[in-house]
Amino acid sequence: MSQLVKDLGEKALLERLQQFCPPEVVGDDAAVVATQPGKSLVVTTDMLVDKVHFSDRTTSAEDAGWRAAAANLSDLAAMGASPLGITIALGLPGDTSITWIEQLYQGITQCLQKFATCVMGGDVCRSPVKTIAITAFGEVHPEHTIRRSTAQVGDAIVVTGVHGASRAGLELLLQPGLRQKLSSSAQKKLIQAHQRPQPRLDVLPVLWEVICQTTDTNAHIHVAGMDSSDGLADAVLQICQMSQVGARVECRQIPLPDELKNWSSQQALDWALYGGEDFELVLCLLPDLAQALVQRLGNGAAIVGEITDDSEVYLVDQTGKTPDEVLSLKRGFQHF
């Protein structure tokens, strides 16, 4: 009897499909293809499905469009790439409102316009469920490519902003009764974090400026990283797995939204580690560069741990001494 997708699971399915791709192309947030001296083409595809990634209950058409564009731009940022444009493929039921589609595109273009990027084409077909598939194109200097596989023992782990805000916003939308814990301005900020996430393309020029200002021009500086779209724990684990290293992540260093200070500390931590869709960057680089980058970025950027020669990724408790738990990919969101 043939094995089923639900039995195999998302991660194992992707690993099996990667055998059909050149090994030097897959494994990061996007593929990198050398096109001309000094430039590489970066390509990424992301899909959003109604009732899986968005719904009318929590996300307007404009917000669904914004989130779809942001997810792809975040993957480009995670590779160190600047966006060039996107294509859009839509699967739509025949009774879909034209207004909904136009508002979807308005949300997409609102996000793209922030980064001088455009829609370059796409396709539409009939589908039993609304599906948005976006392919984004970017470019990067080969020496500025950020990969998951280059983290080294002793590197500091940097996050570019707070974690847990998007998941908190989603919970407020799903459970309106929770809103009584927060002021109206706090509610709005957390819901905005979920509905209008910001891809951190702004980090890249700051990162390279910091590197240029603090290192020898002839030195080769490695930067490993990815985005935290599937949660902070997932990002650190994926980087460590690809780099064949371990890590220590300190609870007290993880930047949480101020709006969650009166929330359960354990709940806020779980949302930061496993909630996903914060779309911040998780970067591993030399400690002095990490410190300089955090100082330049501000706004929740922090050093949350270090890369080690362990075989596991440990979450260290509030004292900074005792390993609290071993982080696991199994606790994050899985499609199957």
mmCIF file of C-alpha atoms in Angstrom:
data_model
loop_
_atom_site.group_PDB
_atom_site.id
_atom_site.type_symbol
_atom_site.label_atom_id
_atom_site.label_comp_id
_atom_site.label_asym_id
_atom_site.label_seq_id
_atom_site.Cartn_x
_atom_site.Cartn_y
_atom_site.Cartn_z
ATOM 1 C CA MET A 1 0.000 0.000 0.000
ATOM 2 C CA SER A 2 1.345 3.411 -0.985
ATOM 3 C CA GLN A 3 2.433 5.694 1.871
ATOM 4 C CA LEU A 4 0.270 8.775 2.446
ATOM 5 C CA VAL A 5 1.392 12.402 2.818
ATOM 6 C CA LYS A 6 -0.181 12.632 6.279
ATOM 7 C CA ASP A 7 1.876 9.634 7.388
ATOM 8 C CA LEU A 8 5.154 11.019 6.044
ATOM 9 C CA GLY A 9 4.817 14.606 7.323
ATOM 10 C CA GLU A 10 5.805 17.952 5.829
ATOM 11 C CA LYS A 11 9.541 17.934 6.600
ATOM 12 C CA ALA A 12 10.062 14.356 5.415
ATOM 13 C CA LEU A 13 8.045 15.049 2.262
ATOM 14 C CA LEU A 14 10.214 18.064 1.415
ATOM 15 C CA GLU A 15 13.376 16.039 2.025
ATOM 16 C CA ARG A 16 12.136 13.346 -0.349
ATOM 17 C CA LEU A 17 11.276 15.885 -3.046
ATOM 18 C CA GLN A 18 14.698 17.547 -2.749
ATOM 19 C CA GLN A 19 16.299 14.519 -4.374
ATOM 20 C CA PHE A 20 14.873 15.798 -7.654
ATOM 21 C CA CYS A 21 16.747 19.114 -7.291
ATOM 22 C CA PRO A 22 20.474 19.905 -7.540
ATOM 23 C CA PRO A 23 21.848 19.738 -3.968
ATOM 24 C CA GLU A 24 23.693 23.053 -4.330
ATOM 25 C CA VAL A 25 20.401 24.860 -5.113
ATOM 26 C CA VAL A 26 18.004 23.647 -2.387
ATOM 27 C CA GLY A 27 18.098 23.788 1.408
ATOM 28 C CA ASP A 28 17.721 27.515 2.116
ATOM 29 C CA ASP A 29 14.822 29.985 2.039
ATOM 30 C CA ALA A 30 15.282 30.448 -1.702
ATOM 31 C CA ALA A 31 17.321 29.125 -4.621
ATOM 32 C CA VAL A 32 20.391 31.066 -5.799
ATOM 33 C CA VAL A 33 21.438 30.912 -9.452
ATOM 34 C CA ALA A 34 24.562 32.650 -10.784
ATOM 35 C CA THR A 35 23.545 34.775 -13.780
ATOM 36 C CA GLN A 36 26.400 37.240 -14.375
ATOM 37 C CA PRO A 37 29.630 38.308 -12.678
ATOM 38 C CA GLY A 38 28.904 39.904 -9.332
ATOM 39 C CA LYS A 39 25.192 38.998 -9.264
ATOM 40 C CA SER A 40 23.117 35.943 -8.454
ATOM 41 C CA LEU A 41 19.404 35.464 -9.124
ATOM 42 C CA VAL A 42 17.387 34.451 -6.060
ATOM 43 C CA VAL A 43 14.033 32.711 -6.575
ATOM 44 C CA THR A 44 11.481 31.688 -3.952
ATOM 45 C CA THR A 45 7.885 30.441 -4.050
ATOM 46 C CA ASP A 46 5.306 30.489 -1.289
ATOM 47 C CA MET A 47 1.669 29.378 -1.255
ATOM 48 C CA LEU A 48 -1.236 30.528 0.901
ATOM 49 C CA VAL A 49 -4.459 28.522 1.065
ATOM 50 C CA ASP A 50 -7.836 29.652 2.384
ATOM 51 C CA LYS A 51 -8.679 28.137 5.797
ATOM 52 C CA VAL A 52 -5.014 27.093 6.214
ATOM 53 C CA HIS A 53 -3.038 30.361 6.042
ATOM 54 C CA PHE A 54 -5.884 32.897 6.124
ATOM 55 C CA SER A 55 -9.654 33.102 6.493
ATOM 56 C CA ASP A 56 -12.385 35.715 6.344
ATOM 57 C CA ARG A 57 -12.616 35.366 10.116
ATOM 58 C CA THR A 58 -9.158 36.822 10.726
ATOM 59 C CA THR A 59 -7.894 38.290 7.454
ATOM 60 C CA SER A 60 -9.395 40.706 4.943
ATOM 61 C CA ALA A 61 -8.595 40.296 1.256
ATOM 62 C CA GLU A 62 -6.133 43.205 1.443
ATOM 63 C CA ASP A 63 -4.408 41.692 4.472
ATOM 64 C CA ALA A 64 -4.233 38.284 2.773
ATOM 65 C CA GLY A 65 -2.529 39.964 -0.162
ATOM 66 C CA TRP A 66 -0.093 41.833 2.061
ATOM 67 C CA ARG A 67 0.799 38.664 3.976
ATOM 68 C CA ALA A 68 1.311 36.698 0.749
ATOM 69 C CA ALA A 69 3.730 39.306 -0.588
ATOM 70 C CA ALA A 70 5.472 39.747 2.768
ATOM 71 C CA ALA A 71 6.137 36.023 3.126
ATOM 72 C CA ASN A 72 8.016 35.964 -0.169
ATOM 73 C CA LEU A 73 9.901 39.201 0.417
ATOM 74 C CA SER A 74 10.937 37.861 3.820
ATOM 75 C CA ASP A 75 12.455 34.798 2.141
ATOM 76 C CA LEU A 76 14.485 37.104 -0.108
ATOM 77 C CA ALA A 77 15.635 39.104 2.912
ATOM 78 C CA ALA A 78 16.657 35.841 4.591
ATOM 79 C CA MET A 79 18.993 35.191 1.659
ATOM 80 C CA GLY A 80 20.463 38.701 1.729
ATOM 81 C CA ALA A 81 18.731 39.535 -1.566
ATOM 82 C CA SER A 82 17.033 42.653 -2.917
ATOM 83 C CA PRO A 83 13.634 42.093 -4.603
ATOM 84 C CA LEU A 84 13.158 42.471 -8.352
ATOM 85 C CA GLY A 85 9.507 41.475 -8.784
ATOM 86 C CA ILE A 86 6.925 38.747 -8.291
ATOM 87 C CA THR A 87 4.517 36.606 -10.275
ATOM 88 C CA ILE A 88 1.152 35.504 -8.885
ATOM 89 C CA ALA A 89 -0.834 32.338 -9.557
ATOM 90 C CA LEU A 90 -4.397 32.247 -8.239
ATOM 91 C CA GLY A 91 -6.671 29.245 -7.812
ATOM 92 C CA LEU A 92 -10.249 30.486 -7.365
ATOM 93 C CA PRO A 93 -13.745 29.073 -6.961
ATOM 94 C CA GLY A 94 -16.108 30.401 -9.638
ATOM 95 C CA ASP A 95 -18.216 32.263 -7.076
ATOM 96 C CA THR A 96 -15.311 34.367 -5.793
ATOM 97 C CA SER A 97 -16.129 38.071 -5.682
ATOM 98 C CA ILE A 98 -14.212 40.240 -8.151
ATOM 99 C CA THR A 99 -14.008 42.853 -5.399
ATOM 100 C CA TRP A 100 -12.221 40.314 -3.156
ATOM 101 C CA ILE A 101 -9.666 39.640 -5.910
ATOM 102 C CA GLU A 102 -9.036 43.331 -6.561
ATOM 103 C CA GLN A 103 -8.599 43.976 -2.835
ATOM 104 C CA LEU A 104 -6.186 41.036 -2.644
ATOM 105 C CA TYR A 105 -4.054 42.667 -5.338
ATOM 106 C CA GLN A 106 -4.296 46.019 -3.595
ATOM 107 C CA GLY A 107 -2.804 44.461 -0.475
ATOM 108 C CA ILE A 108 -0.061 42.800 -2.503
ATOM 109 C CA THR A 109 0.902 46.022 -4.261
ATOM 110 C CA GLN A 110 0.793 48.039 -1.014
ATOM 111 C CA CYS A 111 3.439 45.725 0.410
ATOM 112 C CA LEU A 112 5.523 45.666 -2.773
ATOM 113 C CA GLN A 113 5.490 49.449 -3.176
ATOM 114 C CA LYS A 114 7.400 49.859 0.094
ATOM 115 C CA PHE A 115 10.311 48.103 -1.600
ATOM 116 C CA ALA A 116 9.983 49.466 -5.150
ATOM 117 C CA THR A 117 8.891 46.050 -6.411
ATOM 118 C CA CYS A 118 6.162 45.130 -8.907
ATOM 119 C CA VAL A 119 3.902 42.322 -10.076
ATOM 120 C CA MET A 120 5.392 40.924 -13.328
ATOM 121 C CA GLY A 121 2.610 38.540 -14.338
ATOM 122 C CA GLY A 122 1.005 35.295 -13.294
ATOM 123 C CA ASP A 123 -1.854 32.890 -13.943
ATOM 124 C CA VAL A 124 -5.421 32.125 -12.843
ATOM 125 C CA CYS A 125 -7.264 28.806 -12.776
ATOM 126 C CA ARG A 126 -10.395 27.263 -11.306
ATOM 127 C CA SER A 127 -10.010 25.684 -7.882
ATOM 128 C CA PRO A 128 -12.360 24.425 -5.134
ATOM 129 C CA VAL A 129 -10.499 26.617 -2.626
ATOM 130 C CA LYS A 130 -8.866 30.056 -2.816
ATOM 131 C CA THR A 131 -5.132 29.577 -3.325
ATOM 132 C CA ILE A 132 -2.448 32.265 -3.717
ATOM 133 C CA ALA A 133 0.931 31.131 -5.045
ATOM 134 C CA ILE A 134 3.634 33.778 -5.407
ATOM 135 C CA THR A 135 7.081 33.430 -6.917
ATOM 136 C CA ALA A 136 9.479 36.218 -5.990
ATOM 137 C CA PHE A 137 12.695 37.127 -7.789
ATOM 138 C CA GLY A 138 15.620 38.918 -6.230
ATOM 139 C CA GLU A 139 19.327 39.450 -6.700
ATOM 140 C CA VAL A 140 22.306 39.306 -4.389
ATOM 141 C CA HIS A 141 26.049 39.731 -4.621
ATOM 142 C CA PRO A 142 27.488 36.197 -4.225
ATOM 143 C CA GLU A 143 29.600 37.249 -1.226
ATOM 144 C CA HIS A 144 26.508 38.676 0.499
ATOM 145 C CA THR A 145 24.415 35.521 0.198
ATOM 146 C CA ILE A 146 23.081 34.409 3.578
ATOM 147 C CA ARG A 147 22.732 30.654 3.994
ATOM 148 C CA ARG A 148 21.586 28.351 6.771
ATOM 149 C CA SER A 149 24.664 26.165 6.484
ATOM 150 C CA THR A 150 27.463 28.575 7.481
ATOM 151 C CA ALA A 151 26.970 29.028 11.239
ATOM 152 C CA GLN A 152 30.138 28.399 13.252
ATOM 153 C CA VAL A 153 30.800 27.508 16.871
ATOM 154 C CA GLY A 154 31.119 30.712 18.892
ATOM 155 C CA ASP A 155 28.763 32.742 16.703
ATOM 156 C CA ALA A 156 26.194 34.913 18.426
ATOM 157 C CA ILE A 157 22.548 34.391 17.461
ATOM 158 C CA VAL A 158 20.773 37.654 16.634
ATOM 159 C CA VAL A 159 17.055 38.245 16.174
ATOM 160 C CA THR A 160 16.099 41.472 14.436
ATOM 161 C CA GLY A 161 12.931 42.121 16.440
ATOM 162 C CA VAL A 162 10.334 40.884 18.916
ATOM 163 C CA HIS A 163 8.742 37.446 18.676
ATOM 164 C CA GLY A 164 5.294 36.229 19.594
ATOM 165 C CA ALA A 165 3.386 39.305 18.410
ATOM 166 C CA SER A 166 1.872 37.706 15.323
ATOM 167 C CA ARG A 167 0.590 34.655 17.179
ATOM 168 C CA ALA A 168 -0.818 36.870 19.926
ATOM 169 C CA GLY A 169 -2.631 38.915 17.286
ATOM 170 C CA LEU A 170 -4.086 35.772 15.752
ATOM 171 C CA GLU A 171 -5.347 34.572 19.145
ATOM 172 C CA LEU A 172 -7.026 37.939 19.741
ATOM 173 C CA LEU A 173 -8.842 37.564 16.421
ATOM 174 C CA LEU A 174 -9.868 33.982 17.105
ATOM 175 C CA GLN A 175 -10.793 34.559 20.762
ATOM 176 C CA PRO A 176 -12.178 38.090 21.205
ATOM 177 C CA GLY A 177 -12.652 37.428 24.929
ATOM 178 C CA LEU A 178 -8.894 37.656 25.362
ATOM 179 C CA ARG A 179 -8.957 41.321 24.412
ATOM 180 C CA GLN A 180 -10.109 42.389 27.872
ATOM 181 C CA LYS A 181 -6.551 41.743 29.071
ATOM 182 C CA LEU A 182 -5.202 44.509 26.839
ATOM 183 C CA SER A 183 -5.745 48.164 26.034
ATOM 184 C CA SER A 184 -7.239 49.020 22.649
ATOM 185 C CA SER A 185 -3.861 50.300 21.406
ATOM 186 C CA ALA A 186 -2.128 47.069 22.482
ATOM 187 C CA GLN A 187 -4.797 44.989 20.744
ATOM 188 C CA LYS A 188 -4.388 46.995 17.555
ATOM 189 C CA LYS A 189 -0.614 46.641 17.563
ATOM 190 C CA LEU A 190 -0.679 42.848 18.012
ATOM 191 C CA ILE A 191 -3.406 42.332 15.411
ATOM 192 C CA GLN A 192 -1.446 44.548 13.011
ATOM 193 C CA ALA A 193 1.604 42.354 13.595
ATOM 194 C CA HIS A 194 -0.406 39.370 12.415
ATOM 195 C CA GLN A 195 -2.257 40.954 9.516
ATOM 196 C CA ARG A 196 0.529 43.216 8.195
ATOM 197 C CA PRO A 197 3.921 41.618 8.969
ATOM 198 C CA GLN A 198 6.981 43.569 7.826
ATOM 199 C CA PRO A 199 9.658 41.737 5.809
ATOM 200 C CA ARG A 200 13.032 42.846 7.173
ATOM 201 C CA LEU A 201 14.700 43.924 3.941
ATOM 202 C CA ASP A 202 15.701 47.073 5.826
ATOM 203 C CA VAL A 203 18.175 45.027 7.884
ATOM 204 C CA LEU A 204 20.411 44.125 4.942
ATOM 205 C CA PRO A 205 22.093 47.490 4.215
ATOM 206 C CA VAL A 206 22.660 47.968 7.949
ATOM 207 C CA LEU A 207 24.191 44.490 8.228
ATOM 208 C CA TRP A 208 26.695 45.031 5.412
ATOM 209 C CA GLU A 209 27.528 48.542 6.610
ATOM 210 C CA VAL A 210 28.315 47.177 10.083
ATOM 211 C CA ILE A 211 30.493 44.461 8.575
ATOM 212 C CA CYS A 212 32.378 46.940 6.380
ATOM 213 C CA GLN A 213 32.957 49.353 9.255
ATOM 214 C CA THR A 214 34.177 46.790 11.789
ATOM 215 C CA THR A 215 36.248 44.303 9.778
ATOM 216 C CA ASP A 216 39.277 44.165 7.527
ATOM 217 C CA THR A 217 38.252 44.656 3.909
ATOM 218 C CA ASN A 218 40.194 41.537 2.923
ATOM 219 C CA ALA A 219 38.605 39.321 5.561
ATOM 220 C CA HIS A 220 35.887 36.854 4.593
ATOM 221 C CA ILE A 221 32.965 37.288 6.961
ATOM 222 C CA HIS A 222 30.356 34.564 7.248
ATOM 223 C CA VAL A 223 26.723 35.276 8.088
ATOM 224 C CA ALA A 224 24.284 32.387 8.507
ATOM 225 C CA GLY A 225 20.575 32.884 8.840
ATOM 226 C CA MET A 226 16.958 32.523 7.788
ATOM 227 C CA ASP A 227 13.659 34.159 8.654
ATOM 228 C CA SER A 228 11.446 33.206 11.576
ATOM 229 C CA SER A 229 8.239 32.688 9.609
ATOM 230 C CA ASP A 230 7.804 29.264 11.249
ATOM 231 C CA GLY A 231 8.917 30.425 14.700
ATOM 232 C CA LEU A 232 12.165 31.326 16.422
ATOM 233 C CA ALA A 233 12.796 27.744 17.554
ATOM 234 C CA ASP A 234 12.331 26.447 14.013
ATOM 235 C CA ALA A 235 14.808 29.001 12.612
ATOM 236 C CA VAL A 236 17.557 28.192 15.120
ATOM 237 C CA LEU A 237 17.013 24.449 14.709
ATOM 238 C CA GLN A 238 17.074 24.616 10.913
ATOM 239 C CA ILE A 239 20.279 26.667 10.919
ATOM 240 C CA CYS A 240 21.956 24.283 13.379
ATOM 241 C CA GLN A 241 20.847 21.252 11.412
ATOM 242 C CA MET A 242 22.204 22.621 8.141
ATOM 243 C CA SER A 243 25.439 23.828 9.791
ATOM 244 C CA GLN A 244 25.908 20.643 11.842
ATOM 245 C CA VAL A 245 26.223 22.546 15.112
ATOM 246 C CA GLY A 246 24.214 23.047 18.305
ATOM 247 C CA ALA A 247 23.099 26.137 20.207
ATOM 248 C CA ARG A 248 22.060 27.633 23.529
ATOM 249 C CA VAL A 249 19.101 30.009 23.471
ATOM 250 C CA GLU A 250 18.498 32.093 26.607
ATOM 251 C CA CYS A 251 14.876 32.657 27.666
ATOM 252 C CA ARG A 252 15.619 36.005 29.286
ATOM 253 C CA GLN A 253 17.215 37.370 26.097
ATOM 254 C CA ILE A 254 14.302 36.634 23.737
ATOM 255 C CA PRO A 255 12.607 39.978 22.944
ATOM 256 C CA LEU A 256 8.854 39.746 23.622
ATOM 257 C CA PRO A 257 6.238 42.387 22.772
ATOM 258 C CA ASP A 258 5.673 44.914 25.558
ATOM 259 C CA GLU A 259 1.948 44.262 25.080
ATOM 260 C CA LEU A 260 2.399 40.734 26.485
ATOM 261 C CA LYS A 261 4.074 41.757 29.750
ATOM 262 C CA ASN A 262 0.879 41.109 31.716
ATOM 263 C CA TRP A 263 0.262 37.832 29.916
ATOM 264 C CA SER A 264 1.385 34.409 31.113
ATOM 265 C CA SER A 265 5.172 34.416 30.713
ATOM 266 C CA GLN A 266 5.129 30.767 29.603
ATOM 267 C CA GLN A 267 2.410 31.445 27.025
ATOM 268 C CA ALA A 268 4.316 34.436 25.635
ATOM 269 C CA LEU A 269 7.514 32.374 25.442
ATOM 270 C CA ASP A 270 5.738 29.530 23.637
ATOM 271 C CA TRP A 271 4.310 31.974 21.109
ATOM 272 C CA ALA A 272 7.758 33.501 20.572
ATOM 273 C CA LEU A 273 9.403 30.113 20.037
ATOM 274 C CA TYR A 274 6.696 28.279 18.117
ATOM 275 C CA GLY A 275 3.983 30.759 17.101
ATOM 276 C CA GLY A 276 5.572 31.754 13.791
ATOM 277 C CA GLU A 277 4.830 34.469 11.239
ATOM 278 C CA ASP A 278 6.837 37.188 12.930
ATOM 279 C CA PHE A 279 9.019 37.397 9.775
ATOM 280 C CA GLU A 280 12.075 38.635 11.630
ATOM 281 C CA LEU A 281 15.570 37.536 10.605
ATOM 282 C CA VAL A 282 17.611 35.118 12.719
ATOM 283 C CA LEU A 283 21.313 35.669 12.006
ATOM 284 C CA CYS A 284 24.468 33.930 13.254
ATOM 285 C CA LEU A 285 27.690 35.920 13.090
ATOM 286 C CA LEU A 286 30.773 36.845 15.083
ATOM 287 C CA PRO A 287 29.933 38.276 18.544
ATOM 288 C CA ASP A 288 31.479 41.720 17.960
ATOM 289 C CA LEU A 289 29.560 42.120 14.700
ATOM 290 C CA ALA A 290 26.390 40.867 16.367
ATOM 291 C CA GLN A 291 26.690 43.443 19.133
ATOM 292 C CA ALA A 292 27.289 46.263 16.669
ATOM 293 C CA LEU A 293 24.320 45.157 14.542
ATOM 294 C CA VAL A 294 21.956 45.002 17.518
ATOM 295 C CA GLN A 295 23.002 48.492 18.617
ATOM 296 C CA ARG A 296 22.342 49.860 15.135
ATOM 297 C CA LEU A 297 18.972 48.152 14.683
ATOM 298 C CA GLY A 298 17.397 48.782 18.106
ATOM 299 C CA ASN A 299 13.600 48.221 18.203
ATOM 300 C CA GLY A 300 13.718 44.780 19.813
ATOM 301 C CA ALA A 301 16.829 43.428 18.092
ATOM 302 C CA ALA A 302 18.781 41.232 20.503
ATOM 303 C CA ILE A 303 21.425 38.565 20.916
ATOM 304 C CA VAL A 304 19.464 35.541 22.135
ATOM 305 C CA GLY A 305 22.163 32.867 22.349
ATOM 306 C CA GLU A 306 25.231 31.321 20.826
ATOM 307 C CA ILE A 307 26.241 28.519 18.496
ATOM 308 C CA THR A 308 27.917 25.575 20.260
ATOM 309 C CA ASP A 309 29.530 22.265 19.367
ATOM 310 C CA ASP A 310 26.654 20.355 21.015
ATOM 311 C CA SER A 311 24.403 18.069 19.031
ATOM 312 C CA GLU A 312 21.232 19.717 20.410
ATOM 313 C CA VAL A 313 19.678 23.158 20.733
ATOM 314 C CA TYR A 314 19.074 23.935 24.417
ATOM 315 C CA LEU A 315 16.696 26.491 25.852
ATOM 316 C CA VAL A 316 18.358 27.954 28.950
ATOM 317 C CA ASP A 317 16.156 29.037 31.867
ATOM 318 C CA GLN A 318 15.765 32.490 33.359
ATOM 319 C CA THR A 319 18.883 32.109 35.510
ATOM 320 C CA GLY A 320 21.002 31.654 32.404
ATOM 321 C CA LYS A 321 22.556 28.492 33.801
ATOM 322 C CA THR A 322 20.291 25.441 33.660
ATOM 323 C CA PRO A 323 19.245 23.896 30.324
ATOM 324 C CA ASP A 324 15.457 24.084 30.551
ATOM 325 C CA GLU A 325 14.568 21.907 27.563
ATOM 326 C CA VAL A 326 15.783 20.657 24.226
ATOM 327 C CA LEU A 327 14.056 22.537 21.405
ATOM 328 C CA SER A 328 12.334 20.396 18.797
ATOM 329 C CA LEU A 329 10.946 20.903 15.316
ATOM 330 C CA LYS A 330 7.990 18.699 16.271
ATOM 331 C CA ARG A 331 6.458 21.470 18.400
ATOM 332 C CA GLY A 332 6.207 23.952 15.561
ATOM 333 C CA PHE A 333 3.437 24.120 12.971
ATOM 334 C CA GLN A 334 3.361 21.218 10.527
ATOM 335 C CA HIS A 335 1.035 20.956 7.526
ATOM 336 C CA PHE A 336 0.774 17.155 7.839
#
